[in-house]
CSV table of C-alpha atoms and ligand atoms in Angstrom, one decimal:
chain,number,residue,atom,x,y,z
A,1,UNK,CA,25.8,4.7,15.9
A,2,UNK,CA,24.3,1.8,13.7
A,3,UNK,CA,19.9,1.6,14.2
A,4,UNK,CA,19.2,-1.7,16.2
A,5,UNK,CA,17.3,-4.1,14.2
A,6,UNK,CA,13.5,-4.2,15.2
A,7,UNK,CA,13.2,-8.0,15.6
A,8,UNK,CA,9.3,-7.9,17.3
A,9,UNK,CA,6.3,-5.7,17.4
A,10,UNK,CA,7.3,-5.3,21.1
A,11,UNK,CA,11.3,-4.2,20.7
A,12,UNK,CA,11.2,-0.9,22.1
A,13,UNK,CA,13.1,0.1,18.7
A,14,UNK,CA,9.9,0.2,16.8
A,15,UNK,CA,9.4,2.9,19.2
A,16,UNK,CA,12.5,5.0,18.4
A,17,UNK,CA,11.7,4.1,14.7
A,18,UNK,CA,8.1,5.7,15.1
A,19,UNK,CA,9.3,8.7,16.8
A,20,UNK,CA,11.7,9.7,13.7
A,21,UNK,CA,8.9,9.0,11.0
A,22,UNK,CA,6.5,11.1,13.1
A,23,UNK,CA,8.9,14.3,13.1
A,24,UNK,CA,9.7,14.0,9.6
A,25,UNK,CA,5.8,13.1,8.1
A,26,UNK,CA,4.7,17.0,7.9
A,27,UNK,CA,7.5,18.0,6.5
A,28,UNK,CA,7.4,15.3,3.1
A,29,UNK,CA,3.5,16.3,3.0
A,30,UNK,CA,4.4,19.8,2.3
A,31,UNK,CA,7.1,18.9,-0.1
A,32,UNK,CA,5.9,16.2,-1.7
A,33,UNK,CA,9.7,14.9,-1.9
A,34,UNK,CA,9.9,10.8,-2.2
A,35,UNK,CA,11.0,9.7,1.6
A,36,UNK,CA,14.1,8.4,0.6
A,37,UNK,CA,15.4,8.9,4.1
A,38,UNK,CA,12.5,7.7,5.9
A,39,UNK,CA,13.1,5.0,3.3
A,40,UNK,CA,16.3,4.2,4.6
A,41,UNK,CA,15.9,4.0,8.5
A,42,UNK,CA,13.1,1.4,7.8
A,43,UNK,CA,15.9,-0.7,6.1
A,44,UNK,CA,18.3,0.4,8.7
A,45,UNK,CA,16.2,-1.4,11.6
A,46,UNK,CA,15.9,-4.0,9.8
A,47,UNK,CA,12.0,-3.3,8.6
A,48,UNK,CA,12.6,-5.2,4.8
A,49,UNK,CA,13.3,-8.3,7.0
A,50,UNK,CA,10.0,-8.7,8.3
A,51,UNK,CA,8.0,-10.0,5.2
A,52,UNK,CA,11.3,-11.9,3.7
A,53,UNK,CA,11.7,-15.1,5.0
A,54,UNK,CA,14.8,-16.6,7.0
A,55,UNK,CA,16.0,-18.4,4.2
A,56,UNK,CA,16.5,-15.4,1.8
A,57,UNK,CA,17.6,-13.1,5.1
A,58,UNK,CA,14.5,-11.9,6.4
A,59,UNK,CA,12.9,-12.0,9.7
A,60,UNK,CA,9.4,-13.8,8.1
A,61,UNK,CA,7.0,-12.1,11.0
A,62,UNK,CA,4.0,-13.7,11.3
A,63,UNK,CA,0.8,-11.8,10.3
A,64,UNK,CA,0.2,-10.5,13.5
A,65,UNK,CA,3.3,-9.0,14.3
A,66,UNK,CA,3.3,-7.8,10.6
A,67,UNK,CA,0.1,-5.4,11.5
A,68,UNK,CA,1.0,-5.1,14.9
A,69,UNK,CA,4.2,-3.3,13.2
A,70,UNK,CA,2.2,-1.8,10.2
A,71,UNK,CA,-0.1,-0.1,12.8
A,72,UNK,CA,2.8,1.5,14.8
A,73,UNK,CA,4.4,2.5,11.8
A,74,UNK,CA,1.2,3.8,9.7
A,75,UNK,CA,0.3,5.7,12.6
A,76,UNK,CA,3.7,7.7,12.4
A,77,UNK,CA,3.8,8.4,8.9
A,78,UNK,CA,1.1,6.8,6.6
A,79,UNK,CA,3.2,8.2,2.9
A,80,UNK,CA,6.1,5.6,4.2
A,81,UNK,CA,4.0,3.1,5.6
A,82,UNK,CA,1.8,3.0,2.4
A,83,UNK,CA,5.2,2.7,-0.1
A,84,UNK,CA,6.2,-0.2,2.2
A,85,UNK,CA,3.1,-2.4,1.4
A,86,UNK,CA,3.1,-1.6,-2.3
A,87,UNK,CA,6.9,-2.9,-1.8
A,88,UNK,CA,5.9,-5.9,0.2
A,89,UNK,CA,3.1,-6.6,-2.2
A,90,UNK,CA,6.1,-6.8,-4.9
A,91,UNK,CA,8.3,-9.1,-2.6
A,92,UNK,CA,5.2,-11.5,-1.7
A,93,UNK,CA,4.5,-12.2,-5.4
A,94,UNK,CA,7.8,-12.9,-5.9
A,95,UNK,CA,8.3,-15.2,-2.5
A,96,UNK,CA,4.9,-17.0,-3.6
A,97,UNK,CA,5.9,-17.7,-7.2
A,98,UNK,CA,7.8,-20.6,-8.3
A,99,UNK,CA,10.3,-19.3,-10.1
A,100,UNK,CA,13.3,-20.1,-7.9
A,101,UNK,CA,16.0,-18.4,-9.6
A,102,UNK,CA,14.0,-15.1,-9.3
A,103,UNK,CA,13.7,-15.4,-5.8
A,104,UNK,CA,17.2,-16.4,-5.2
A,105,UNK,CA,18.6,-13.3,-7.3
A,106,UNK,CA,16.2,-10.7,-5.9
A,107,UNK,CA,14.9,-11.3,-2.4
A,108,UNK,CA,18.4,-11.2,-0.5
A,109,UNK,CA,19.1,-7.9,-1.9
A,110,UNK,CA,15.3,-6.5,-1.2
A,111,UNK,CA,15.2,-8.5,2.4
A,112,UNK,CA,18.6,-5.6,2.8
A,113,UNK,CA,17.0,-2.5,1.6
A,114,UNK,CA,19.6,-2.4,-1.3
A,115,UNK,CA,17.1,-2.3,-3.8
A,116,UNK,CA,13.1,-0.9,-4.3
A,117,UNK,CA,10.4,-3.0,-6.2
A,118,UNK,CA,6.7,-1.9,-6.7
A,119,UNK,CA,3.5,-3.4,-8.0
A,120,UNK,CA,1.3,-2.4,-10.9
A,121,UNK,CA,-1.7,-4.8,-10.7
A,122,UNK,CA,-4.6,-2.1,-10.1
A,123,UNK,CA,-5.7,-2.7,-14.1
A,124,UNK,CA,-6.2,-6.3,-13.3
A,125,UNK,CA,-8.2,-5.6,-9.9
A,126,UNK,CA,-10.1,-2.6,-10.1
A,127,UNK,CA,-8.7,0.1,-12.1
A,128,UNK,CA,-9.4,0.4,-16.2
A,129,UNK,CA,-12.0,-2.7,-15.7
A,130,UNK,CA,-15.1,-1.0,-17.8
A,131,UNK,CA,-12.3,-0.9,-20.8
A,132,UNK,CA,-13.0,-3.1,-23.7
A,133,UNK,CA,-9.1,-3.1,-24.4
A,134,UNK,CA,-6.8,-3.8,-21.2
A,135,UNK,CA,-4.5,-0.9,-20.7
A,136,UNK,CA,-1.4,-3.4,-20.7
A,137,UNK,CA,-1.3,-6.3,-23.1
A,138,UNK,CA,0.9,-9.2,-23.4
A,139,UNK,CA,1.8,-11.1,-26.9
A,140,UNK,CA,3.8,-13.9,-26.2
A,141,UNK,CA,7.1,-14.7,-28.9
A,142,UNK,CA,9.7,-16.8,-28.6
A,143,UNK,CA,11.3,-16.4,-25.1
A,144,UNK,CA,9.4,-14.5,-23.5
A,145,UNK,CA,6.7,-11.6,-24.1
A,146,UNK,CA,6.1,-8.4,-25.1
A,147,UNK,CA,4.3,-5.8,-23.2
A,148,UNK,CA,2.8,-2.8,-24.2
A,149,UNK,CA,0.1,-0.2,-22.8
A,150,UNK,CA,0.9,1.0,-19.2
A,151,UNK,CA,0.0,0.3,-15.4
A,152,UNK,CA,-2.4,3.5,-14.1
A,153,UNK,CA,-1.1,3.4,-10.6
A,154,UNK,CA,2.3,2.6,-9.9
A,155,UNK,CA,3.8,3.9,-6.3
A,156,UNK,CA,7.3,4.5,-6.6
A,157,UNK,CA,7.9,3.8,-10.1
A,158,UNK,CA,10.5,6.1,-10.7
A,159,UNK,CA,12.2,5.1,-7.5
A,160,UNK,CA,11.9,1.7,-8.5
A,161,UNK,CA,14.8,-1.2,-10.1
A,162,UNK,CA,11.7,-3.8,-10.4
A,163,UNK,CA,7.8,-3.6,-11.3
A,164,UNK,CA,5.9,-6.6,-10.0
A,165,UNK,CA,3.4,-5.9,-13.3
A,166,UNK,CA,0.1,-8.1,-15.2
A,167,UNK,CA,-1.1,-8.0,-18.2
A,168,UNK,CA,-3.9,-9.3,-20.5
A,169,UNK,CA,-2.4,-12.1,-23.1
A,170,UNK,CA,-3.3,-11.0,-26.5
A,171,UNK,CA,-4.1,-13.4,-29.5
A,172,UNK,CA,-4.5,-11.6,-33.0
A,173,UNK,CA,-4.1,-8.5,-31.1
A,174,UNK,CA,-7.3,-9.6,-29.1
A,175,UNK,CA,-7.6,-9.9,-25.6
A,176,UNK,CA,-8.0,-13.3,-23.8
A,177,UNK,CA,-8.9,-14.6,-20.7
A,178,UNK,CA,-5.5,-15.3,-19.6
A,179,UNK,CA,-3.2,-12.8,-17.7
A,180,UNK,CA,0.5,-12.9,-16.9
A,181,UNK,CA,2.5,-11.5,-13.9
A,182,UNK,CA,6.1,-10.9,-14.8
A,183,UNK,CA,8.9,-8.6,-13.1
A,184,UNK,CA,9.9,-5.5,-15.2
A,185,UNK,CA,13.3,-4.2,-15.1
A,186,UNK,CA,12.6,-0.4,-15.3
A,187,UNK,CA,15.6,0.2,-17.1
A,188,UNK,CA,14.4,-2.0,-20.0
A,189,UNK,CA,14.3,-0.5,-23.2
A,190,UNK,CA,10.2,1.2,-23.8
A,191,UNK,CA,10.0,1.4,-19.7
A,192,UNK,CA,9.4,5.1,-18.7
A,193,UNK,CA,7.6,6.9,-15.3
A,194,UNK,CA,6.2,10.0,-16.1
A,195,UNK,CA,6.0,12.8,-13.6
A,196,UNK,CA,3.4,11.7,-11.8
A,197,UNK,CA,0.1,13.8,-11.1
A,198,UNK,CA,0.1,15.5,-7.9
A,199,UNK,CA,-2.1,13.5,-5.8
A,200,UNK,CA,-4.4,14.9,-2.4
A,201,UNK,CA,-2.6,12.9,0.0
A,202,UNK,CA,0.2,10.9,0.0
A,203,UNK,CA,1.3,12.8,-3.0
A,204,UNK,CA,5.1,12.0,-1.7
A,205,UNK,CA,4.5,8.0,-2.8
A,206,UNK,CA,4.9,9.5,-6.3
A,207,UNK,CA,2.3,7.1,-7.6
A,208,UNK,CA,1.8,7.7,-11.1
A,209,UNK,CA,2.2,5.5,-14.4
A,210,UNK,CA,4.4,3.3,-15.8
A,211,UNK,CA,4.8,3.7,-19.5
A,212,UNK,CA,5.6,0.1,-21.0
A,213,UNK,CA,6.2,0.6,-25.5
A,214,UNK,CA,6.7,-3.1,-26.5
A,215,UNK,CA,9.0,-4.0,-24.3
A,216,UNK,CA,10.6,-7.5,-24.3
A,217,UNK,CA,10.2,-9.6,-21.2
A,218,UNK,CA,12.6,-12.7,-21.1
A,219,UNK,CA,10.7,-15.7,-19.8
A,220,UNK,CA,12.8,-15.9,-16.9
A,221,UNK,CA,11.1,-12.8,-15.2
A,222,UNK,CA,8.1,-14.6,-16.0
A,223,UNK,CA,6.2,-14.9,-11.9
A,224,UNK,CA,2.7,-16.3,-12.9
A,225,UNK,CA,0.3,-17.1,-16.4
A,226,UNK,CA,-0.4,-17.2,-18.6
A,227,UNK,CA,-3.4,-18.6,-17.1
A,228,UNK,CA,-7.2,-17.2,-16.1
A,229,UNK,CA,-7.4,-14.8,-12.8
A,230,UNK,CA,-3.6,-14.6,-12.1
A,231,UNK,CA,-4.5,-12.5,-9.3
A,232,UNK,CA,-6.1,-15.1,-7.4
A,233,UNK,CA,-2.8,-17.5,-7.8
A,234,UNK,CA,-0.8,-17.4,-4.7
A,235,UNK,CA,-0.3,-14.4,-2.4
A,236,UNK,CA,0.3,-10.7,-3.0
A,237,UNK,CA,-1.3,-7.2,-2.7
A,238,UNK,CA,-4.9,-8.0,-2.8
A,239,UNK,CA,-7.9,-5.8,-3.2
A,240,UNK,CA,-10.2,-5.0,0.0
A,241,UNK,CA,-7.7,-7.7,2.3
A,242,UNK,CA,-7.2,-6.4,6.1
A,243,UNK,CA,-3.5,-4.4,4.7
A,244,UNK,CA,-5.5,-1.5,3.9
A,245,UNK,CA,-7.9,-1.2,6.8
A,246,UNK,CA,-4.4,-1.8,9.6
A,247,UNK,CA,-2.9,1.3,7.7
A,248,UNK,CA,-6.6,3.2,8.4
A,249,UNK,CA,-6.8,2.2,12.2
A,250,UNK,CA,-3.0,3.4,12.4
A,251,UNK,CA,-4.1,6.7,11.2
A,252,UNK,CA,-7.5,6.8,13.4
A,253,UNK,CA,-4.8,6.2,16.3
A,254,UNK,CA,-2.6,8.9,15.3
A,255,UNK,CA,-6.0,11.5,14.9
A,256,UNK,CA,-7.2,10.0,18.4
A,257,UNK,CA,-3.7,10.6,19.9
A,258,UNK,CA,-4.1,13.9,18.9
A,259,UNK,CA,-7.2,14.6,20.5
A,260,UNK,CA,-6.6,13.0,23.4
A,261,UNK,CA,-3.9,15.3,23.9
A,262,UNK,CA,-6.6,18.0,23.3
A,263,UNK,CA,-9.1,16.5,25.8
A,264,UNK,CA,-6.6,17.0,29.2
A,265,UNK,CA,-7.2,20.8,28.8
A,266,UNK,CA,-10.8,20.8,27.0
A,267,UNK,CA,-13.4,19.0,28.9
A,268,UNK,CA,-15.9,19.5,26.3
A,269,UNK,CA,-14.3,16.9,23.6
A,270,UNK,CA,-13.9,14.0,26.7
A,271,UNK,CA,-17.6,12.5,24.9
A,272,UNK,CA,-16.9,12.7,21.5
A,273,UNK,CA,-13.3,11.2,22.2
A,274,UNK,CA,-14.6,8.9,24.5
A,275,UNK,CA,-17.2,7.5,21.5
A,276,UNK,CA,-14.3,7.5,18.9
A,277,UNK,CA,-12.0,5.4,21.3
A,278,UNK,CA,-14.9,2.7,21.6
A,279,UNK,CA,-14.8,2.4,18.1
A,280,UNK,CA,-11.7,2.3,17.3
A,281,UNK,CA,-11.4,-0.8,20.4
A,282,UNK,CA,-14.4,-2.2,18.0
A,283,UNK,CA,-12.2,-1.7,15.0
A,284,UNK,CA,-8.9,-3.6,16.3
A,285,UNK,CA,-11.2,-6.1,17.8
A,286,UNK,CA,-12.3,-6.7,14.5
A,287,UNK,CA,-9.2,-6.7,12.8
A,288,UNK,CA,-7.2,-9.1,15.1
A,289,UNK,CA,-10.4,-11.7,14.5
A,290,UNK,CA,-9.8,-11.4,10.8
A,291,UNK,CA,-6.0,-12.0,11.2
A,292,UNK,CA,-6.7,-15.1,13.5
A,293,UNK,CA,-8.9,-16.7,11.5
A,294,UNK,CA,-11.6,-16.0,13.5
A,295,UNK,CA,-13.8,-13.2,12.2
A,296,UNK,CA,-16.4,-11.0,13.4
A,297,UNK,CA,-17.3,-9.7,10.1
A,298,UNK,CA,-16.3,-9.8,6.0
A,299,UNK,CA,-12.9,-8.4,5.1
A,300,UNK,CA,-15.2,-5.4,3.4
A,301,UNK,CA,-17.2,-4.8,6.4
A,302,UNK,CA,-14.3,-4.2,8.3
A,303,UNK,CA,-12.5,-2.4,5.5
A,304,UNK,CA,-16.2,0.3,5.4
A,305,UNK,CA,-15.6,0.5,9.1
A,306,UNK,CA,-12.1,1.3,8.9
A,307,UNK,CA,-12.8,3.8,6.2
A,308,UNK,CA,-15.4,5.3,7.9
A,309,UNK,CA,-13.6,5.7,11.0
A,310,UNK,CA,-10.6,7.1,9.4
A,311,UNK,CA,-12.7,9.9,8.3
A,312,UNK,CA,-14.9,10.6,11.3
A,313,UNK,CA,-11.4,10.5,13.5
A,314,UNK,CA,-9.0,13.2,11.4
A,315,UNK,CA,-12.0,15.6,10.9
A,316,UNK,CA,-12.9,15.3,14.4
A,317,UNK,CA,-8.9,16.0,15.4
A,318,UNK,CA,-9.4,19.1,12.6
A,319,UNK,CA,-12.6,20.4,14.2
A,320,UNK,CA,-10.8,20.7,17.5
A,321,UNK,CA,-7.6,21.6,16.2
A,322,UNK,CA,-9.6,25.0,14.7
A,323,UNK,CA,-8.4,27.3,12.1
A,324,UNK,CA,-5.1,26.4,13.6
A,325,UNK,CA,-5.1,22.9,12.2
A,326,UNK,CA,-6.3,24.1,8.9
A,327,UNK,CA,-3.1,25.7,8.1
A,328,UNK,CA,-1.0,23.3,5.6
A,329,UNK,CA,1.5,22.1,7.5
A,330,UNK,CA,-0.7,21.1,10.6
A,331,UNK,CA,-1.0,16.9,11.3
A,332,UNK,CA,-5.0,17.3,11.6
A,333,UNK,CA,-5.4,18.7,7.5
A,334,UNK,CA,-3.0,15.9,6.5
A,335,UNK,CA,-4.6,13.2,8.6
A,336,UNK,CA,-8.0,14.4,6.7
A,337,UNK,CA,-6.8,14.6,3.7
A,338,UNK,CA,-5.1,11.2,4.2
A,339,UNK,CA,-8.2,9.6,5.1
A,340,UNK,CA,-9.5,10.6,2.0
A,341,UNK,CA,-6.8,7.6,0.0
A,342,UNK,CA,-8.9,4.9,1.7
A,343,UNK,CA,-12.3,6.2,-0.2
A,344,UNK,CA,-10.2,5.3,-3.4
A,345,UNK,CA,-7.4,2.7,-2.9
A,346,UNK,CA,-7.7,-0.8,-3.3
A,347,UNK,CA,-11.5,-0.7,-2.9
A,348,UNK,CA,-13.8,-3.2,-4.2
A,349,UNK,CA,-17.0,-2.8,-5.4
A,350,UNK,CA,-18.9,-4.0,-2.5
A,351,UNK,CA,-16.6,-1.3,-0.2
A,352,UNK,CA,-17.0,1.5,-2.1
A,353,UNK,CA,-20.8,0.7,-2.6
A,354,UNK,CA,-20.8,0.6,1.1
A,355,UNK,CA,-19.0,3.5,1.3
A,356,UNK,CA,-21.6,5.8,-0.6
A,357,UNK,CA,-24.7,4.2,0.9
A,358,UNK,CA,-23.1,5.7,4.5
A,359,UNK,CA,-22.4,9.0,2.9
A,360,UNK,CA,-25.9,8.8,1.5
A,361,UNK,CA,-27.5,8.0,4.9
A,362,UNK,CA,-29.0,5.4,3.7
A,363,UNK,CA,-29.2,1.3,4.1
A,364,UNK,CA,-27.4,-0.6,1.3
B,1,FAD,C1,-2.5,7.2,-4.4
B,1,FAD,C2,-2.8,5.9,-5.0
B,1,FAD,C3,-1.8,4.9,-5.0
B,1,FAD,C4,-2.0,3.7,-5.7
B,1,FAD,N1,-1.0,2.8,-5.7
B,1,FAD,C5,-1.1,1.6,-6.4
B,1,FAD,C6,0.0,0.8,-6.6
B,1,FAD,O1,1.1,1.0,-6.2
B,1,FAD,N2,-0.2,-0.3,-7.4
B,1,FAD,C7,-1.4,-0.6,-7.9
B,1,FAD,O2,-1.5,-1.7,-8.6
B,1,FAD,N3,-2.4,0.2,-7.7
B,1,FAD,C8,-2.3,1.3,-7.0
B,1,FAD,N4,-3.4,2.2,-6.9
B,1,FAD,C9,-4.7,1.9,-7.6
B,1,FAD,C10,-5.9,1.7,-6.8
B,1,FAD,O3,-5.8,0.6,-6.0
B,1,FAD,C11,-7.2,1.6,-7.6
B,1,FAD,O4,-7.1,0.7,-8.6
B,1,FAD,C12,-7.6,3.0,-8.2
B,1,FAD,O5,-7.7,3.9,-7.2
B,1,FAD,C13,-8.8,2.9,-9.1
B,1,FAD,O6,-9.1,4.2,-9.6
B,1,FAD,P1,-9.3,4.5,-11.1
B,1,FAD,O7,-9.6,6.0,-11.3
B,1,FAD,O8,-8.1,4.0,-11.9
B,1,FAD,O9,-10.6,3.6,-11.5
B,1,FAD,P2,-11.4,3.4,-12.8
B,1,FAD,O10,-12.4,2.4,-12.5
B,1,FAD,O11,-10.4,3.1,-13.9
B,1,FAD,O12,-12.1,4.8,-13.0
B,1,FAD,C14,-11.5,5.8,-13.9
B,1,FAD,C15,-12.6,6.7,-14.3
B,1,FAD,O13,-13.5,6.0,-15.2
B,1,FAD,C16,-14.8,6.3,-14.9
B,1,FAD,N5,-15.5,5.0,-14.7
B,1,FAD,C17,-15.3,4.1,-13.7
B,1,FAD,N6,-16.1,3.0,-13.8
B,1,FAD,C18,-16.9,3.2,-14.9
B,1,FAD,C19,-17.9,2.5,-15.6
B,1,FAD,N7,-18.3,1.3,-15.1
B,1,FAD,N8,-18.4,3.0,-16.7
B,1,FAD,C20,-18.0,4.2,-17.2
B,1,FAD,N9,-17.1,4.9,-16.6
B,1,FAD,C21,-16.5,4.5,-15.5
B,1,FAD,C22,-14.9,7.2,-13.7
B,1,FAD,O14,-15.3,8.5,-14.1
B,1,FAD,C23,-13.5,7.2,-13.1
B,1,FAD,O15,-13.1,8.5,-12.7
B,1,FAD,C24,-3.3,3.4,-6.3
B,1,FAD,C25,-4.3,4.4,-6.2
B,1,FAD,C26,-4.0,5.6,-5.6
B,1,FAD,C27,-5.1,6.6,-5.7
């Protein structure tokens, strides 16, 4: 029988969705296999559709409903969950760009599930910055460019048809100020994934580098640039925003589910549940404000929070889940170990300062 297509946070198909991710997210931590069929029932209810917009055959959920789903789904299996951003972050650049023929030929087919695009934009953000050379340049020759270097972090690249990628333009093989967003075919001539490194958590994302050795970039694949912060030009994966943090408070929920669970037969973790449950109220609180428009706090403050939750929650479901949930294989090791990604992804300066100063015990 056909999956029904989720078409709100509420349908109770996100439900059925969750349940299936859920069984199946021990499993792809132990094997570190990508989740192509996890992969597949989010495109068979419909999950591509909600970032694409009705006019290129998506659903185009609001922002609300987009985390309301993102914390249902993160909370099932966070490997899955985190490839769908890094694929949403692809289709966004691409829906916010102005190259219209792009959008035409590639969002349909993307909105469907029949193809997989990623982004590499970490070396323009915060990966490779204290490098004098960029680890991806640009030269630009006549129609189009020519890239070469590689992205550090690509999830997905070997899985993938299209890179959302940037790059540094080069003059007299120096860098400039101006940077360049483009969409790589990966089957381009020069384009290569290597195996990528085995990774503590979310290892089955197969996030790893994408190899780029002068490749030629027809203008027409050209999204944004050459021009001075490209990363700041329309909308996209960005750095320290309220996507990471959702994904966090979906897996505080899943490590508070568990010890709930653990609390109807062992009286003595009601308080310390009962604390983690008021926090993690705080925590949505403050995430719904920032998606209104309306917040309590910065974007990092509730990203530290998040973070800092996330850790506090999946060792606290570990420390009652005993040697027991120590064993590979158990949720509560993977939920730590999980919580462990948000220490290191995406994470601004002023976060991972934050970050330490907590570890530290000390005020920032
Ligand atoms: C699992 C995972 C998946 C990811 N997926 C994606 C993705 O799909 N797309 C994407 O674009 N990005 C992705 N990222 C990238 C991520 O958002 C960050 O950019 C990345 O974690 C930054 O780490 P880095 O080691 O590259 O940082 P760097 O800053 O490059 O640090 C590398 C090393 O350099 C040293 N160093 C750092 N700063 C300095 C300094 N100032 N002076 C001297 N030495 C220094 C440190 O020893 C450090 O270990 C992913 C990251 C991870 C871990």
């Amino acid at each position: 029988m056909p999956s029904p297509k989720i078409t709100s946070p509420d349908d109770p198909a996100l439900d059925q969705l969750h349940e299936s991710l859920a069984k199946l997210a021990d499993q792809i931590d132990v094997t570190d296999k990508w989740p192509a069929e996890q992969l597949q029932l989010c495109a068979d209810f419909g999950v591509y559709e909600w970032f694409i917009d009705p006019e290129w055959g998506g659903q185009g959920w609001d922002t609300e409903a987009v985390v309301q789903g993102y914390l249902a789904l993160s909370s099932a299996c966070l490997t899955t969950t985190f490839i769908l951003t890094q694929r949403t972050g692809a289709c966004r650049r691409i829906a916010s760009s102005t190259n219209h023929s792009l959008k035409e030929r590639l969002l349909p087919g993307l909105a469907q599930g029949n193809s997989f695009a990623t982004v590499g934009i970490s070396h323009l953000t915060t990966s490779r910055r204290h490098l004098a050379r960029p680890v991806l340049r640009a030269r630009q020759t006549e129609g189009g460019f020519v890239l070469d270097g590689f992205s550090p972090w690509v999830t997905g690249a070997a899985e993938a048809q299209y890179v959302v990628i940037g790059a540094t333009l080069m003059a007299d093989d120096q860098p400039t100020e101006e940077q360049l967003l483009v969409v790589v075919l990966t089957d381009l001539p020069g384009v290569s994934a290597p195996e990528p490194a085995k990774l503590v958590g979310v290892s089955a994302s197969r996030t790893g580098e994408l190899r780029l050795e002068n490749v030629f970039v027809e203008d027409e694949w050209l999204l944004a640039g050459p021009t001075e912060n490209v990363m700041s030009k329309g909308v996209g994966a960005s750095t320290g925003g309220h996507e990471t943090s959702t994904l966090a408070s979906g897996l505080v929920a899943a490590a508070l589910e568990f010890l709930a669970g653990e609390a109807t037969k062992r009286p003595n973790l009601e308080k310390p549940l009962a604390a983690l449950q008021k926090e993690q109220e705080q925590l949505r609180e403050a995430l719904f404000a920032v998606v209104h428009g309306e917040p309590h706090c910065s974007s990092e403050q509730l990203r530290q929070l998040a973070n800092s939750l996330a850790l506090r929650s999946s060792q606290a479901a570990l420390a009652a889940a005993k040697g027991t949930g120590y064993i590979v294989g158990h949720p509560a090791g993977r939920w730590c170990r999980e919580a462990l990604f948000f220490l290191v992804w995406s994470c601004p300066q002023p976060v991972l300062s934050a970050n330490l100063c907590e570890l530290a015990g000390i005020a920032e």
